[in-house]
Amino acid sequence: GNSVTQMEGPVTLSEEAFLTINCTYTATGYPSLFWYVQYPGEGLQLLLKATKADDKGSNKGFEATYRKETTSFHLEKGSVQVSDSAVYFCALSGGSGNTPLVFGKGTRLSVIA
Amino acid sequence: GAVVSQHPSWVICKSGTSVKIECRSLDFQATTMFWYRQFPKQSLMLMATSNEGSKATYEQGVEKDKFLINHASLTLSTLTVTSAHPEDSSFYICSAREDGARQGFPGANVLTFGAGSRLTVL
């Protein structure tokens, strides 16, 4: 079945540091890939997505590239801010309209000033 | 953009009582909605797929008689935790995908999540 593996946290960085959160997946066919963010006490918000190989999703300074050859979708940001502190979830969708998302376990990021 | 409203955002109840959580798609129709449960510091676990006009599909290990799901319309699904116990305390999150989303459409395959409902059973 489909699955997502992402690096375990917590990750603690200083402000303006470079961020990478690794995510790899196992899936049949051609899934869509997502990064969701969950700020303290809130639900999930879509951060970015990519629907086919070599697509790059980007939003709020975050980027992730859909790499089919390495089955990866690593999240990166060049300079993190304290406000980026949250839990980040990598997820995939099998592609049909009724397919739920499969989530990774989440990575907690703490950015300190 | 698509918005999913979830209510209540938090609820405290006594053991043995039932609690209903509503999930509404505010500006789109959703034949299918999904209910997730999140334990502290853990990922989201899919509980069930809610289908408008038919029975929900529950994931293995989820008690259908404990977690009643009713998808009464194309914009509303409800989760009722029956005879709640302290171990049912959790963060419950619903999500929905807009009907008719097609490949290439900006909303294709994007699930919109509600803000979640935190249930505490005393």
CSV table of C-alpha atoms in Angstrom, one decimal:
chain,number,residue,atom,x,y,z
A,1,GLY,CA,0.0,0.0,0.0
A,2,ASN,CA,0.9,3.7,-0.1
A,3,SER,CA,3.1,5.0,2.7
A,4,VAL,CA,5.1,8.1,3.6
A,5,THR,CA,8.2,8.2,5.6
A,6,GLN,CA,9.5,11.5,6.9
A,7,MET,CA,12.4,12.4,9.2
A,8,GLU,CA,11.6,12.3,12.8
A,9,GLY,CA,11.9,15.5,14.9
A,10,PRO,CA,12.0,17.5,16.7
A,11,VAL,CA,14.2,19.8,14.6
A,12,THR,CA,15.5,22.9,16.4
A,13,LEU,CA,17.1,25.7,14.3
A,14,SER,CA,18.2,29.2,14.8
A,15,GLU,CA,16.5,32.0,12.9
A,16,GLU,CA,17.7,32.4,9.3
A,17,ALA,CA,19.1,28.8,9.2
A,18,PHE,CA,18.5,26.5,6.3
A,19,LEU,CA,15.8,23.9,6.7
A,20,THR,CA,15.5,20.5,5.1
A,21,ILE,CA,12.8,18.0,6.1
A,22,ASN,CA,13.2,14.7,4.3
A,23,CYS,CA,10.2,12.8,2.9
A,24,THR,CA,10.1,9.7,0.9
A,25,TYR,CA,7.2,7.7,-0.3
A,26,THR,CA,6.0,4.4,-1.5
A,27,ALA,CA,3.1,4.3,-3.9
A,28,THR,CA,1.6,2.6,-6.9
A,29,GLY,CA,0.9,4.7,-10.0
A,30,TYR,CA,1.4,8.4,-10.0
A,31,PRO,CA,0.4,10.0,-6.6
A,32,SER,CA,0.1,13.7,-5.8
A,33,LEU,CA,2.4,14.9,-3.0
A,34,PHE,CA,1.7,17.4,-0.4
A,35,TRP,CA,3.2,19.2,2.6
A,36,TYR,CA,0.8,20.3,5.3
A,37,VAL,CA,1.6,22.5,8.2
A,38,GLN,CA,0.0,22.5,11.6
A,39,TYR,CA,0.6,25.5,13.9
A,40,PRO,CA,0.1,25.1,17.6
A,41,GLY,CA,-3.5,24.5,18.6
A,42,GLU,CA,-4.7,24.6,15.0
A,43,GLY,CA,-5.8,22.2,12.2
A,44,LEU,CA,-3.8,21.4,9.1
A,45,GLN,CA,-3.2,23.9,6.3
A,46,LEU,CA,-1.9,23.0,2.9
A,47,LEU,CA,1.6,24.5,2.4
A,48,LEU,CA,2.4,23.3,-1.1
A,49,LYS,CA,1.8,20.5,-3.5
A,50,ALA,CA,3.1,18.8,-6.6
A,51,THR,CA,1.0,16.6,-8.9
A,52,LYS,CA,3.6,15.1,-11.2
A,53,ALA,CA,7.3,14.2,-11.5
A,54,ASP,CA,9.7,17.1,-11.5
A,55,ASP,CA,7.0,19.6,-10.4
A,56,LYS,CA,8.2,22.0,-7.8
A,57,GLY,CA,5.7,23.2,-5.2
A,58,SER,CA,6.4,26.5,-3.4
A,59,ASN,CA,4.8,28.8,-0.9
A,60,LYS,CA,5.9,31.2,1.8
A,61,GLY,CA,9.6,30.6,1.0
A,62,PHE,CA,9.2,26.8,1.2
A,63,GLU,CA,9.9,24.5,-1.7
A,64,ALA,CA,9.7,20.8,-2.5
A,65,THR,CA,10.4,19.0,-5.8
A,66,TYR,CA,8.6,15.8,-6.8
A,67,ARG,CA,11.5,13.4,-7.5
A,68,LYS,CA,10.1,10.2,-9.0
A,69,GLU,CA,13.6,8.6,-9.4
A,70,THR,CA,14.3,8.8,-5.7
A,71,THR,CA,10.6,8.8,-4.6
A,72,SER,CA,11.2,11.9,-2.5
A,73,PHE,CA,9.6,15.2,-1.8
A,74,HIS,CA,11.9,16.9,0.6
A,75,LEU,CA,10.8,20.3,2.1
A,76,GLU,CA,13.3,23.1,2.1
A,77,LYS,CA,13.5,26.7,3.1
A,78,GLY,CA,16.5,29.0,2.8
A,79,SER,CA,16.0,31.1,5.9
A,80,VAL,CA,13.5,30.1,8.6
A,81,GLN,CA,11.7,32.4,11.0
A,82,VAL,CA,10.4,32.0,14.5
A,83,SER,CA,6.9,32.0,13.0
A,84,ASP,CA,7.7,28.9,11.0
A,85,SER,CA,7.7,26.8,14.2
A,86,ALA,CA,5.0,24.2,13.6
A,87,VAL,CA,4.6,20.5,12.8
A,88,TYR,CA,5.1,19.7,9.1
A,89,PHE,CA,3.4,16.7,7.5
A,90,CYS,CA,4.3,15.1,4.2
A,91,ALA,CA,1.4,13.4,2.5
A,92,LEU,CA,0.4,11.6,-0.7
A,93,SER,CA,-2.8,11.0,-2.5
A,94,GLY,CA,-3.5,8.0,-4.7
A,95,GLY,CA,-5.1,10.2,-7.3
A,96,SER,CA,-8.8,9.4,-7.4
A,97,GLY,CA,-11.4,11.8,-6.0
A,98,ASN,CA,-12.3,9.5,-3.2
A,99,THR,CA,-8.8,8.7,-2.0
A,100,PRO,CA,-7.9,10.0,1.5
A,101,LEU,CA,-4.4,11.3,2.2
A,102,VAL,CA,-1.8,9.1,3.6
A,103,PHE,CA,0.4,11.1,6.1
A,104,GLY,CA,3.8,10.8,7.4
A,105,LYS,CA,4.3,11.0,11.1
A,106,GLY,CA,5.0,14.7,11.1
A,107,THR,CA,8.2,16.6,12.0
A,108,ARG,CA,8.1,19.3,14.7
A,109,LEU,CA,10.1,22.3,13.9
A,110,SER,CA,11.2,24.8,16.5
A,111,VAL,CA,12.9,28.0,15.4
A,112,ILE,CA,14.6,30.0,18.1
A,113,ALA,CA,15.6,33.7,17.9
B,1,GLY,CA,-10.6,29.2,-1.6
B,2,ALA,CA,-12.3,26.2,-0.2
B,3,VAL,CA,-13.2,26.3,3.4
B,4,VAL,CA,-14.2,23.6,5.8
B,5,SER,CA,-15.8,24.6,9.1
B,6,GLN,CA,-15.7,22.2,12.0
B,7,HIS,CA,-17.7,22.7,15.2
B,8,PRO,CA,-17.2,22.7,18.1
B,9,SER,CA,-13.5,23.5,18.2
B,10,TRP,CA,-13.2,22.1,21.7
B,11,VAL,CA,-15.6,20.2,24.0
B,12,ILE,CA,-15.3,18.7,27.5
B,13,CYS,CA,-17.8,16.1,28.5
B,14,LYS,CA,-18.4,13.5,31.2
B,15,SER,CA,-17.6,9.9,30.7
B,16,GLY,CA,-20.6,8.0,29.3
B,17,THR,CA,-22.1,10.9,27.4
B,18,SER,CA,-22.2,11.3,23.6
B,19,VAL,CA,-20.6,14.2,21.6
B,20,LYS,CA,-21.4,15.3,18.1
B,21,ILE,CA,-18.9,17.0,15.9
B,22,GLU,CA,-20.0,18.8,12.7
B,23,CYS,CA,-18.0,19.2,9.5
B,24,ARG,CA,-19.3,21.6,6.9
B,25,SER,CA,-17.9,22.5,3.5
B,26,LEU,CA,-18.8,26.2,3.3
B,27,ASP,CA,-18.4,27.0,-0.4
B,28,PHE,CA,-18.2,23.7,-2.2
B,29,GLN,CA,-19.9,20.4,-2.3
B,30,ALA,CA,-18.2,17.3,-1.1
B,31,THR,CA,-19.7,13.9,-1.7
B,32,THR,CA,-16.8,12.4,0.3
B,33,MET,CA,-15.4,13.6,3.5
B,34,PHE,CA,-12.7,12.1,5.7
B,35,TRP,CA,-12.4,11.9,9.5
B,36,TYR,CA,-9.0,11.7,11.1
B,37,ARG,CA,-7.9,11.4,14.7
B,38,GLN,CA,-4.7,12.8,16.0
B,39,PHE,CA,-3.1,11.7,19.2
B,40,PRO,CA,-0.7,14.0,21.0
B,41,LYS,CA,2.5,14.5,19.1
B,42,GLN,CA,1.5,11.9,16.6
B,43,SER,CA,0.4,11.8,13.0
B,44,LEU,CA,-3.1,11.7,11.7
B,45,MET,CA,-4.9,8.4,11.7
B,46,LEU,CA,-7.7,8.0,9.1
B,47,MET,CA,-10.8,6.8,11.0
B,48,ALA,CA,-13.3,6.6,8.2
B,49,THR,CA,-14.5,7.9,4.9
B,50,SER,CA,-17.9,9.5,5.0
B,51,ASN,CA,-20.0,9.2,1.9
B,52,GLU,CA,-23.1,11.3,1.3
B,53,GLY,CA,-26.2,9.2,1.1
B,54,SER,CA,-24.5,5.9,2.1
B,55,LYS,CA,-22.8,4.3,5.0
B,56,ALA,CA,-19.3,5.4,6.0
B,57,THR,CA,-16.3,3.2,5.3
B,58,TYR,CA,-14.4,2.6,8.5
B,59,GLU,CA,-10.7,1.8,8.8
B,60,GLN,CA,-9.6,-1.4,10.4
B,61,GLY,CA,-9.7,-1.1,14.2
B,62,VAL,CA,-12.1,1.7,14.3
B,63,GLU,CA,-15.4,0.9,16.1
B,64,LYS,CA,-18.3,1.9,13.9
B,65,ASP,CA,-20.7,1.7,16.8
B,66,LYS,CA,-18.5,4.0,18.9
B,67,PHE,CA,-17.9,6.5,16.2
B,68,LEU,CA,-21.1,7.1,14.3
B,69,ILE,CA,-20.8,9.0,11.0
B,70,ASN,CA,-23.7,10.6,9.2
B,71,HIS,CA,-23.2,12.4,5.9
B,72,ALA,CA,-26.6,14.0,5.6
B,73,SER,CA,-26.0,16.4,2.7
B,74,LEU,CA,-23.3,17.3,0.2
B,75,THR,CA,-22.0,19.9,2.6
B,76,LEU,CA,-22.3,18.3,6.1
B,77,SER,CA,-20.9,15.3,7.8
B,78,THR,CA,-21.2,14.6,11.5
B,79,LEU,CA,-19.1,12.4,13.8
B,80,THR,CA,-20.8,11.3,17.0
B,81,VAL,CA,-18.6,9.8,19.7
B,82,THR,CA,-21.0,7.6,21.6
B,83,SER,CA,-20.6,6.8,25.3
B,84,ALA,CA,-17.4,8.6,25.4
B,85,HIS,CA,-14.6,7.5,27.7
B,86,PRO,CA,-11.3,9.2,28.7
B,87,GLU,CA,-9.4,7.1,26.1
B,88,ASP,CA,-11.5,8.8,23.4
B,89,SER,CA,-10.0,12.1,24.3
B,90,SER,CA,-8.2,13.3,21.2
B,91,PHE,CA,-8.1,15.9,18.4
B,92,TYR,CA,-10.5,15.0,15.6
B,93,ILE,CA,-10.1,16.6,12.2
B,94,CYS,CA,-12.3,16.4,9.2
B,95,SER,CA,-11.4,17.0,5.6
B,96,ALA,CA,-13.1,17.3,2.3
B,97,ARG,CA,-12.3,17.4,-1.4
B,98,GLU,CA,-14.4,19.5,-3.8
B,99,ASP,CA,-16.6,17.4,-6.0
B,100,GLY,CA,-15.7,17.5,-9.7
B,101,ALA,CA,-12.1,18.5,-9.1
B,102,ARG,CA,-10.2,17.4,-12.2
B,103,GLN,CA,-6.6,17.0,-13.1
B,104,GLY,CA,-5.0,20.3,-13.8
B,105,PHE,CA,-7.6,22.2,-11.8
B,106,PRO,CA,-6.0,24.1,-8.9
B,107,GLY,CA,-8.1,22.2,-6.4
B,108,ALA,CA,-7.4,18.8,-7.9
B,109,ASN,CA,-6.7,16.2,-5.2
B,110,VAL,CA,-6.3,18.9,-2.6
B,111,LEU,CA,-8.0,18.1,0.7
B,112,THR,CA,-9.2,21.0,2.8
B,113,PHE,CA,-9.1,20.4,6.5
B,114,GLY,CA,-11.3,21.7,9.2
B,115,ALA,CA,-9.6,23.4,12.2
B,116,GLY,CA,-10.1,20.3,14.3
B,117,SER,CA,-12.2,19.5,17.4
B,118,ARG,CA,-10.4,18.8,20.7
B,119,LEU,CA,-12.4,16.4,22.8
B,120,THR,CA,-11.6,15.9,26.5
B,121,VAL,CA,-13.6,13.2,28.3
B,122,LEU,CA,-13.5,13.5,32.1
